[in-house]
Amino acid sequence: MSKLARACPDVLVIGVDTSAAGLVEPSRRAARPVHKGGLPNALFVVGDAWQALTTTPGRVDEVRITLPWGSLLRAVLEGEREFALAVAGSL
Protein backbone atom coordinates (compact mmCIF):
# COMPACT_ATOMS: atom_id res chain seq x y z
CA MET A 1 0.00 0.00 0.00
CA SER A 2 2.77 2.42 0.86
CA LYS A 3 4.57 1.49 -2.34
CA LEU A 4 1.47 2.33 -4.37
CA ALA A 5 0.98 5.63 -2.50
CA ARG A 6 4.59 6.55 -3.22
CA ALA A 7 4.30 5.63 -6.91
CA CYS A 8 1.01 7.52 -7.36
CA PRO A 9 1.18 10.66 -5.23
CA ASP A 10 -1.95 12.11 -6.86
CA VAL A 11 -4.09 9.14 -5.76
CA LEU A 12 -5.62 8.62 -2.33
CA VAL A 13 -4.60 5.14 -1.18
CA ILE A 14 -6.52 3.59 1.71
CA GLY A 15 -5.25 0.60 3.64
CA VAL A 16 -7.73 -1.32 5.79
CA ASP A 17 -6.82 -3.90 8.42
CA THR A 18 -8.73 -5.33 11.35
CA SER A 19 -5.54 -5.27 13.41
CA ALA A 20 -4.35 -1.87 14.58
CA ALA A 21 -0.98 -3.43 15.38
CA GLY A 22 -0.43 -4.16 11.71
CA LEU A 23 -0.95 -0.52 10.81
CA VAL A 24 1.22 1.14 13.46
CA GLU A 25 4.55 1.13 11.62
CA PRO A 26 3.29 1.92 8.10
CA SER A 27 1.08 4.75 9.37
CA ARG A 28 3.96 6.14 11.45
CA ARG A 29 6.20 6.21 8.38
CA ALA A 30 3.46 7.75 6.23
CA ALA A 31 2.93 10.52 8.79
CA ARG A 32 6.51 11.74 8.42
CA PRO A 33 7.11 14.99 6.57
CA VAL A 34 7.18 14.46 2.80
CA HIS A 35 10.88 15.33 2.60
CA LYS A 36 11.52 12.42 5.00
CA GLY A 37 9.48 9.91 3.01
CA GLY A 38 6.01 10.73 4.32
CA LEU A 39 2.94 9.86 2.29
CA PRO A 40 0.20 12.49 2.63
CA ASN A 41 -1.96 10.50 0.21
CA ALA A 42 -1.96 7.37 2.39
CA LEU A 43 -4.78 6.71 4.82
CA PHE A 44 -4.86 3.78 7.24
CA VAL A 45 -8.14 2.51 8.67
CA VAL A 46 -8.64 -0.07 11.40
CA GLY A 47 -11.73 -1.97 10.36
CA ASP A 48 -13.28 -4.58 8.16
CA ALA A 49 -12.38 -4.39 4.46
CA TRP A 50 -15.74 -5.83 3.46
CA GLN A 51 -17.55 -3.09 5.39
CA ALA A 52 -15.22 -0.42 4.00
CA LEU A 53 -16.19 -1.47 0.48
CA THR A 54 -19.89 -1.10 1.22
CA THR A 55 -19.38 2.44 2.54
CA THR A 56 -17.72 3.67 -0.67
CA PRO A 57 -20.25 2.87 -3.42
CA GLY A 58 -18.96 3.90 -6.83
CA ARG A 59 -15.99 5.77 -5.35
CA VAL A 60 -13.20 3.23 -5.70
CA ASP A 61 -11.00 2.90 -8.78
CA GLU A 62 -9.11 -0.21 -7.78
CA VAL A 63 -9.26 -2.89 -5.09
CA ARG A 64 -6.17 -4.84 -4.04
CA ILE A 65 -6.30 -7.58 -1.45
CA THR A 66 -2.98 -8.47 0.14
CA LEU A 67 -2.56 -11.26 2.66
CA PRO A 68 -6.23 -11.86 3.46
CA TRP A 69 -7.09 -13.98 6.48
CA GLY A 70 -10.19 -15.05 8.37
CA SER A 71 -13.51 -14.17 6.80
CA LEU A 72 -11.87 -12.09 4.06
CA LEU A 73 -9.72 -15.04 3.02
CA ARG A 74 -12.81 -17.26 2.86
CA ALA A 75 -14.71 -14.66 0.84
CA VAL A 76 -11.89 -14.39 -1.70
CA LEU A 77 -11.13 -18.10 -2.00
CA GLU A 78 -14.73 -19.24 -2.08
CA GLY A 79 -15.89 -16.42 -4.33
CA GLU A 80 -18.69 -15.43 -1.98
CA ARG A 81 -21.39 -13.62 -3.93
CA GLU A 82 -21.99 -10.92 -1.29
CA PHE A 83 -18.31 -10.05 -1.18
CA ALA A 84 -18.09 -9.93 -4.98
CA LEU A 85 -21.11 -7.61 -5.02
CA ALA A 86 -19.48 -5.37 -2.38
CA VAL A 87 -16.33 -5.12 -4.52
CA ALA A 88 -18.33 -4.46 -7.69
CA GLY A 89 -20.51 -1.89 -5.93
CA SER A 90 -17.50 0.07 -4.71
CA LEU A 91 -16.07 0.43 -8.20
XYZ file of N, CA and C in Angstrom:
273
model
N 0.813 -1.171 0.000
C 0.000 0.000 0.000
C 0.868 1.250 0.000
N 1.865 1.266 0.829
C 2.770 2.419 0.864
C 3.514 2.562 -0.460
N 3.879 1.449 -1.048
C 4.570 1.488 -2.337
C 3.672 2.114 -3.406
N 2.409 1.759 -3.412
C 1.467 2.333 -4.368
C 1.281 3.825 -4.102
N 1.143 4.212 -2.841
C 0.982 5.629 -2.499
C 2.191 6.439 -2.944
N 3.372 5.858 -2.802
C 4.595 6.549 -3.216
C 4.650 6.681 -4.746
N 4.241 5.634 -5.443
C 4.300 5.633 -6.907
C 3.233 6.529 -7.534
N 2.136 6.736 -6.826
C 1.007 7.517 -7.361
C 0.619 8.614 -6.374
N 1.429 9.648 -6.258
C 1.182 10.665 -5.232
C -0.110 11.459 -5.432
N -0.714 11.385 -6.612
C -1.952 12.110 -6.861
C -3.195 11.274 -6.579
N -2.993 10.068 -6.042
C -4.090 9.141 -5.764
C -4.195 8.922 -4.261
N -5.415 8.956 -3.726
C -5.624 8.620 -2.326
C -5.620 7.097 -2.203
N -4.740 6.576 -1.377
C -4.599 5.138 -1.181
C -5.021 4.828 0.251
N -5.979 3.929 0.397
C -6.519 3.594 1.713
C -6.200 2.144 2.036
N -5.539 1.943 3.157
C -5.246 0.599 3.642
C -6.167 0.267 4.804
N -6.788 -0.907 4.745
C -7.728 -1.323 5.786
C -7.242 -2.625 6.400
N -7.222 -2.681 7.721
C -6.816 -3.896 8.420
C -7.610 -3.979 9.720
N -8.010 -5.173 10.091
C -8.733 -5.333 11.354
C -7.801 -5.241 12.553
N -6.518 -5.329 12.321
C -5.542 -5.274 13.406
C -4.817 -3.926 13.415
N -5.038 -3.163 14.459
C -4.345 -1.875 14.584
C -2.839 -2.071 14.654
N -2.419 -3.168 15.257
C -0.981 -3.430 15.384
C -0.303 -3.513 14.025
N -1.004 -4.042 13.042
C -0.433 -4.158 11.711
C -0.305 -2.834 10.979
N -0.968 -1.821 11.472
C -0.949 -0.517 10.813
C -0.049 0.503 11.511
N 0.437 0.178 12.677
C 1.219 1.138 13.458
C 2.441 1.622 12.687
N 3.292 0.728 12.282
C 4.547 1.130 11.622
C 4.309 1.808 10.266
N 3.490 1.229 9.376
C 3.294 1.924 8.102
C 2.639 3.297 8.259
N 1.714 3.436 9.197
C 1.082 4.746 9.373
C 2.058 5.743 9.995
N 2.940 5.265 10.876
C 3.956 6.141 11.454
C 4.886 6.675 10.371
N 5.313 5.776 9.472
C 6.198 6.207 8.377
C 5.479 7.170 7.429
N 4.223 6.885 7.141
C 3.462 7.745 6.225
C 3.228 9.131 6.811
N 3.185 9.231 8.135
C 2.933 10.517 8.794
C 4.160 11.422 8.845
N 5.299 10.905 8.442
C 6.513 11.742 8.420
C 6.328 12.899 7.438
N 7.130 13.930 7.577
C 7.105 14.994 6.567
C 7.468 14.400 5.197
N 6.951 14.974 4.157
C 7.180 14.461 2.804
C 8.672 14.364 2.491
N 9.442 15.354 2.896
C 10.877 15.328 2.599
C 11.606 14.199 3.337
N 10.931 13.561 4.289
C 11.516 12.421 4.997
C 10.807 11.111 4.631
N 10.128 11.127 3.489
C 9.479 9.905 3.012
C 8.018 9.758 3.387
N 7.420 10.791 3.945
C 6.010 10.733 4.321
C 5.095 10.602 3.116
N 3.914 10.102 3.361
C 2.941 9.859 2.288
C 1.615 10.533 2.646
N 1.435 11.792 2.263
C 0.201 12.493 2.626
C -1.038 11.929 1.934
N -0.840 11.098 0.933
C -1.964 10.499 0.208
C -2.304 9.104 0.710
N -1.703 8.683 1.817
C -1.961 7.365 2.388
C -2.836 7.514 3.636
N -3.868 6.703 3.691
C -4.784 6.706 4.824
C -4.904 5.280 5.334
N -4.796 5.109 6.630
C -4.864 3.779 7.241
C -6.095 3.709 8.129
N -6.891 2.663 7.949
C -8.139 2.507 8.675
C -8.154 1.153 9.371
N -8.451 1.178 10.661
C -8.638 -0.070 11.395
C -10.111 -0.442 11.223
N -10.348 -1.558 10.591
C -11.727 -1.972 10.363
C -11.801 -3.160 9.430
N -12.983 -3.448 9.023
C -13.276 -4.578 8.162
C -13.284 -4.130 6.699
N -12.476 -4.773 5.874
C -12.381 -4.393 4.459
C -13.719 -4.537 3.757
N -14.434 -5.586 4.073
C -15.737 -5.826 3.465
C -16.673 -4.649 3.757
N -16.712 -4.215 5.007
C -17.547 -3.087 5.391
C -17.070 -1.794 4.733
N -15.760 -1.620 4.644
C -15.224 -0.419 4.002
C -15.684 -0.329 2.551
N -15.737 -1.463 1.876
C -16.188 -1.469 0.481
C -17.641 -1.038 0.362
N -18.468 -1.439 1.303
C -19.892 -1.098 1.222
C -20.161 0.361 1.571
N -19.186 1.034 2.190
C -19.379 2.444 2.536
C -18.829 3.389 1.475
N -18.295 2.835 0.398
C -17.718 3.670 -0.668
C -18.318 3.321 -2.033
N -19.647 3.284 -2.148
C -20.252 2.869 -3.421
C -19.862 3.785 -4.582
N -19.312 3.168 -5.621
C -18.960 3.903 -6.832
C -17.807 4.873 -6.684
N -17.059 4.792 -5.592
C -15.994 5.767 -5.351
C -14.597 5.175 -5.413
N -14.485 3.908 -5.706
C -13.195 3.227 -5.699
C -12.774 2.931 -7.135
N -11.513 3.187 -7.446
C -10.999 2.901 -8.782
C -10.343 1.532 -8.873
N -9.841 1.055 -7.759
C -9.110 -0.210 -7.780
C -9.163 -0.836 -6.388
N -9.292 -2.160 -6.351
C -9.264 -2.890 -5.087
C -8.128 -3.896 -5.164
N -7.259 -3.863 -4.155
C -6.170 -4.841 -4.043
C -6.298 -5.516 -2.686
N -6.233 -6.823 -2.697
C -6.302 -7.575 -1.445
C -4.971 -8.266 -1.251
N -4.301 -7.914 -0.158
C -2.985 -8.470 0.137
C -3.050 -9.216 1.460
N -2.613 -10.438 1.454
C -2.561 -11.264 2.657
C -3.882 -11.327 3.413
N -4.953 -11.746 2.741
C -6.229 -11.862 3.460
C -6.179 -13.006 4.461
N -6.987 -12.897 5.504
C -7.092 -13.981 6.476
C -8.506 -13.961 7.043
N -8.872 -14.983 7.743
C -10.188 -15.051 8.366
C -11.309 -14.996 7.354
N -12.330 -14.228 7.661
C -13.515 -14.173 6.799
C -13.195 -13.578 5.430
N -12.238 -12.657 5.356
C -11.866 -12.090 4.059
C -11.203 -13.146 3.180
N -10.349 -13.949 3.770
C -9.717 -15.040 3.017
C -10.776 -15.994 2.476
N -11.736 -16.366 3.313
C -12.809 -17.265 2.856
C -13.604 -16.621 1.726
N -13.920 -15.350 1.873
C -14.709 -14.658 0.842
C -13.989 -14.646 -0.496
N -12.683 -14.429 -0.466
C -11.895 -14.388 -1.696
C -11.763 -15.781 -2.297
N -11.369 -16.752 -1.479
C -11.126 -18.097 -1.997
C -12.397 -18.804 -2.448
N -13.482 -18.570 -1.743
C -14.732 -19.244 -2.078
C -15.588 -18.444 -3.048
N -15.138 -17.250 -3.383
C -15.889 -16.423 -4.332
C -17.288 -16.093 -3.840
N -17.382 -15.719 -2.563
C -18.691 -15.425 -1.984
C -19.386 -14.303 -2.747
N -20.608 -14.557 -3.116
C -21.392 -13.621 -3.925
C -21.511 -12.243 -3.266
N -21.811 -12.203 -1.975
C -21.993 -10.918 -1.288
C -20.713 -10.091 -1.302
N -19.584 -10.761 -1.140
C -18.310 -10.048 -1.183
C -18.049 -9.515 -2.590
N -18.280 -10.359 -3.587
C -18.094 -9.932 -4.983
C -18.986 -8.733 -5.301
N -20.213 -8.745 -4.794
C -21.108 -7.609 -5.017
C -20.622 -6.352 -4.297
N -20.030 -6.522 -3.109
C -19.479 -5.372 -2.381
C -18.319 -4.764 -3.159
N -17.446 -5.613 -3.717
C -16.331 -5.116 -4.524
C -16.871 -4.408 -5.753
N -17.771 -5.055 -6.466
C -18.331 -4.461 -7.691
C -19.044 -3.156 -7.387
N -19.762 -3.104 -6.284
C -20.510 -1.887 -5.929
C -19.614 -0.718 -5.561
N -18.427 -1.007 -5.094
C -17.504 0.071 -4.712
C -16.820 0.693 -5.913
N -16.776 -0.046 -7.008
C -16.069 0.432 -8.202
C -16.934 1.375 -9.034
